[in-house]
Amino acid sequence: MSKLIIRPETEDDYRNTETLTREAFWNVYRPGCMEHYVLHCYRNDPAFVPELDLVMVLDGEMIGQVIYVRSEIVCDDGRRVPIMTFGPIGIAPAYKRQGYGKHLLDYSMEKAMELGAGALAISGNILFYGKSGFVPAKTKGVRYADDPEADYLLIRELEPGFLNGISGTYRDPAGYFVCETDPEGFAQYEATFPPKEKLHLPGQLF
Ligand SMILES: CC(C)(COP(=O)(O)OP(=O)(O)OC[C@H]1O[C@@H](n2cnc3c(N)ncnc32)[C@H](O)[C@@H]1OP(=O)(O)O)[C@@H](O)C(=O)NCCC(=O)NCCS
């Protein structure tokens, strides 16, 4: 019988986790990917939530990872409502579309709830996140700051009613843009991995 566990990431995992993230995201949203560098840099960011830095291990093999980051909704009345976002979340290519991603997400959301997060926002695919209770954020009064009509900004209440009466905007935390703000650092980091072919594929966003 196979043994599946979800546990906190340890320092010994770091390279393995980043390799997994690189494999999971490679050529999915753009030729190559950047998410492994985002993960690499986030662990030192004050917004990073160490308790929700999780890996999924199947029979001793790491097959999934997720991290969480503190973020906020900026309300039209000036209030700032702390929430969380998450990602990168990745499943090793050989294990995608077998339910592991949903299991990891649902488990980590339980943990986020235990830590007191009232809601989670993420820009992503409703076909995946909708299965875990996410809805377009604009239906809950939360607009994507740089693209107010976006229906790909998704949100999920962890505390029922947490978003009641809210009208405001959401911006991805600065750490998600590290590859744009530090292209040289990213290039040096990427050079530490074995070369991998970057492909232009249908469905990529960038
Ligand atoms: C996205 C990802 C984490 C999902 O994990 P997964 O293990 O492949 O997904 P699951 O098997 O748990 O899927 C759960 C449900 O979402 C749906 N789903 C998952 N990925 C989907 C996709 N890309 N398109 C459409 N539906 C999808 C599945 O159909 C499944 O529903 P079902 O059980 O009714 O069939 C994984 O595919 C991955 O690592 N992708 C590359 C990295 C990425 O995109 N991360 C998210 C960035 S926002």
XYZ file of C-alpha atoms and ligand atoms in Angstrom:
254
model
C 0.000 0.000 0.000
C 1.399 3.409 -0.921
C 2.039 6.010 1.757
C 1.158 9.663 1.131
C 2.170 12.346 3.597
C 2.042 16.130 3.660
C 4.648 17.669 5.940
C 6.494 20.958 6.510
C 9.365 21.618 4.150
C 12.819 21.408 5.777
C 16.049 23.073 4.735
C 17.269 19.756 3.364
C 14.322 19.772 0.956
C 14.956 23.201 -0.547
C 16.771 22.207 -3.733
C 14.525 19.232 -4.305
C 11.400 21.353 -3.838
C 12.653 24.046 -6.205
C 13.506 21.396 -8.807
C 9.989 20.018 -8.462
C 8.505 23.516 -8.902
C 10.652 24.057 -11.994
C 9.499 20.749 -13.479
C 5.830 21.407 -12.607
C 5.713 24.882 -14.186
C 8.119 24.412 -17.093
C 6.537 25.627 -20.369
C 3.063 25.747 -18.746
C 2.453 29.523 -18.624
C 5.412 30.709 -20.725
C 8.436 29.170 -22.425
C 10.443 27.962 -19.395
C 9.238 29.249 -16.011
C 10.134 31.528 -13.106
C 8.194 30.076 -10.194
C 11.131 28.107 -8.767
C 13.022 31.396 -8.266
C 9.952 32.958 -6.632
C 9.932 30.044 -4.184
C 13.713 30.270 -3.699
C 13.463 33.939 -2.695
C 10.207 33.863 -0.725
C 11.467 31.911 2.258
C 13.322 35.053 3.412
C 10.386 37.416 2.899
C 8.550 38.708 5.994
C 5.217 37.951 4.274
C 6.112 34.248 3.948
C 4.130 31.907 6.225
C 6.614 29.234 7.396
C 3.874 27.072 8.951
C 2.277 26.691 5.517
C 5.444 25.788 3.616
C 4.422 22.215 2.803
C 5.597 19.320 0.687
C 3.718 16.199 -0.369
C 5.646 12.933 -0.321
C 4.497 9.662 -1.894
C 6.445 6.566 -0.857
C 9.458 8.735 -0.054
C 9.334 10.714 -3.318
C 8.463 14.402 -3.189
C 5.581 14.935 -5.612
C 4.085 18.277 -4.564
C 4.737 21.595 -2.863
C 2.894 24.722 -1.789
C 3.770 27.937 0.020
C 1.549 30.674 1.488
C 2.135 34.409 1.688
C 0.389 37.116 3.722
C -1.438 39.643 1.559
C -4.282 42.138 1.871
C -7.406 43.641 0.367
C -7.271 47.430 0.161
C -10.853 48.552 0.738
C -12.408 51.506 -1.038
C -13.039 53.061 2.402
C -9.298 52.911 3.189
C -9.348 49.826 5.450
C -6.762 47.144 4.791
C -8.017 43.627 5.363
C -5.280 41.029 5.887
C -5.783 37.795 3.965
C -3.416 35.230 2.467
C -2.477 34.046 -0.972
C -0.521 30.969 -1.922
C 1.759 29.640 -4.602
C 3.691 28.435 -6.240
C 1.716 25.222 -5.845
C 3.066 22.467 -8.040
C 2.653 18.754 -8.635
C 5.416 16.735 -10.315
C 4.527 16.176 -13.998
C 4.109 12.398 -13.674
C 1.511 12.877 -10.915
C -0.618 15.691 -12.339
C -4.379 15.261 -12.772
C -4.668 12.395 -10.291
C -6.155 14.382 -7.430
C -2.903 15.172 -5.602
C -3.039 18.934 -6.251
C -6.567 19.231 -4.893
C -5.645 17.129 -1.864
C -2.597 19.306 -1.119
C -4.578 22.508 -1.612
C -7.501 21.388 0.559
C -5.156 20.189 3.332
C -3.163 23.436 3.270
C -6.358 25.521 3.336
C -7.407 23.720 6.523
C -4.053 24.658 8.044
C -4.438 28.275 6.845
C -7.852 28.382 8.510
C -6.330 27.069 11.750
C -3.783 29.888 11.555
C -6.635 32.387 11.393
C -6.690 33.320 7.703
C -10.173 34.634 6.844
C -9.858 34.386 3.068
C -7.482 33.394 0.276
C -7.014 35.141 -3.059
C -5.199 33.740 -6.078
C -5.064 34.463 -9.761
C -5.564 31.128 -11.436
C -7.699 28.642 -13.308
C -11.271 28.331 -12.032
C -11.402 24.798 -13.494
C -8.925 23.711 -10.795
C -9.572 26.165 -7.959
C -13.354 26.104 -8.409
C -13.278 22.458 -7.269
C -11.928 23.718 -3.918
C -14.532 26.424 -3.413
C -12.937 29.441 -5.110
C -15.134 31.939 -6.971
C -14.248 34.972 -9.113
C -13.162 37.633 -6.607
C -15.211 40.354 -8.279
C -18.390 38.495 -7.276
C -17.314 39.111 -3.659
C -16.480 42.787 -4.176
C -12.737 42.322 -4.707
C -11.205 43.623 -7.963
C -7.723 42.890 -9.299
C -5.932 46.235 -8.870
C -4.360 46.301 -12.332
C -7.216 44.597 -14.191
C -10.479 45.374 -12.370
C -12.698 43.290 -14.682
C -10.462 40.196 -14.405
C -12.424 37.041 -13.745
C -9.230 35.038 -13.164
C -8.665 36.632 -9.767
C -10.282 34.060 -7.499
C -11.162 34.186 -3.838
C -12.359 31.826 -1.142
C -13.644 32.648 2.307
C -12.170 30.417 4.999
C -14.239 32.122 7.682
C -17.896 32.301 6.615
C -18.989 35.920 6.054
C -15.411 37.249 6.198
C -15.899 39.135 2.936
C -19.383 40.453 3.712
C -19.674 44.146 2.892
C -16.187 44.337 1.392
C -15.469 46.425 -1.677
C -11.837 46.850 -2.622
C -8.846 45.826 -4.656
C -6.199 43.156 -4.485
C -2.614 43.192 -5.699
C -0.190 40.260 -5.764
C 2.496 40.708 -3.083
C 5.747 42.224 -4.358
C 7.693 38.974 -3.906
C 5.885 37.406 -6.861
C 7.676 39.836 -9.196
C 11.228 38.994 -8.130
C 12.185 37.688 -11.588
C 11.194 41.032 -13.102
C 12.887 43.104 -10.375
C 16.021 40.940 -10.215
C 16.522 39.444 -13.702
C 20.244 38.966 -13.157
C 19.733 37.080 -9.920
C 17.194 34.898 -11.680
C 19.525 34.218 -14.623
C 22.349 33.205 -12.274
C 20.040 30.972 -10.279
C 18.530 29.351 -13.388
C 22.069 28.578 -14.616
C 22.536 26.267 -11.609
C 19.959 23.843 -13.085
C 20.512 21.445 -15.980
C 19.513 23.104 -19.273
C 15.934 22.444 -20.324
C 14.272 23.303 -23.624
C 11.969 26.317 -23.592
C 8.996 25.821 -25.876
C 6.259 28.105 -27.152
C 3.092 26.083 -26.634
C -0.596 26.761 -27.155
C -2.377 27.936 -24.019
C 0.599 29.761 -22.508
C -0.247 33.158 -21.027
C 3.041 35.003 -21.569
C -2.374 23.002 -11.098
C -1.913 21.748 -10.356
C -1.303 22.128 -9.011
C -3.173 20.890 -10.121
O -2.800 19.718 -9.472
P -3.275 18.308 -10.076
O -2.868 17.252 -9.137
O -2.750 18.216 -11.475
O -4.843 18.504 -10.139
P -5.963 17.512 -9.545
O -5.844 16.182 -10.177
O -5.935 17.548 -8.065
O -7.248 18.252 -10.089
C -8.370 18.578 -9.289
C -9.470 18.980 -10.203
O -9.127 20.174 -10.939
C -9.199 19.916 -12.348
N -8.011 20.464 -12.981
C -6.738 20.390 -12.517
N -5.891 21.014 -13.359
C -6.627 21.467 -14.375
C -6.343 22.172 -15.558
N -5.078 22.568 -15.866
N -7.351 22.466 -16.403
C -8.612 22.077 -16.120
N -8.973 21.405 -15.002
C -7.992 21.111 -14.144
C -9.216 18.432 -12.539
O -10.054 18.108 -13.622
C -9.752 17.899 -11.234
O -11.146 17.768 -11.293
P -11.782 16.288 -11.309
O -11.242 15.620 -10.064
O -13.234 16.559 -11.268
O -11.283 15.694 -12.565
C -0.889 20.908 -11.171
O -1.486 20.439 -12.363
C 0.370 21.680 -11.527
O 1.382 21.569 -10.858
N 0.312 22.467 -12.638
C 1.460 23.289 -13.063
C 1.701 24.390 -12.089
C 0.469 25.250 -11.880
O -0.237 25.619 -12.806
N 0.208 25.638 -10.599
C -0.898 26.493 -10.249
C -0.558 27.900 -10.575
S -1.881 29.038 -10.232
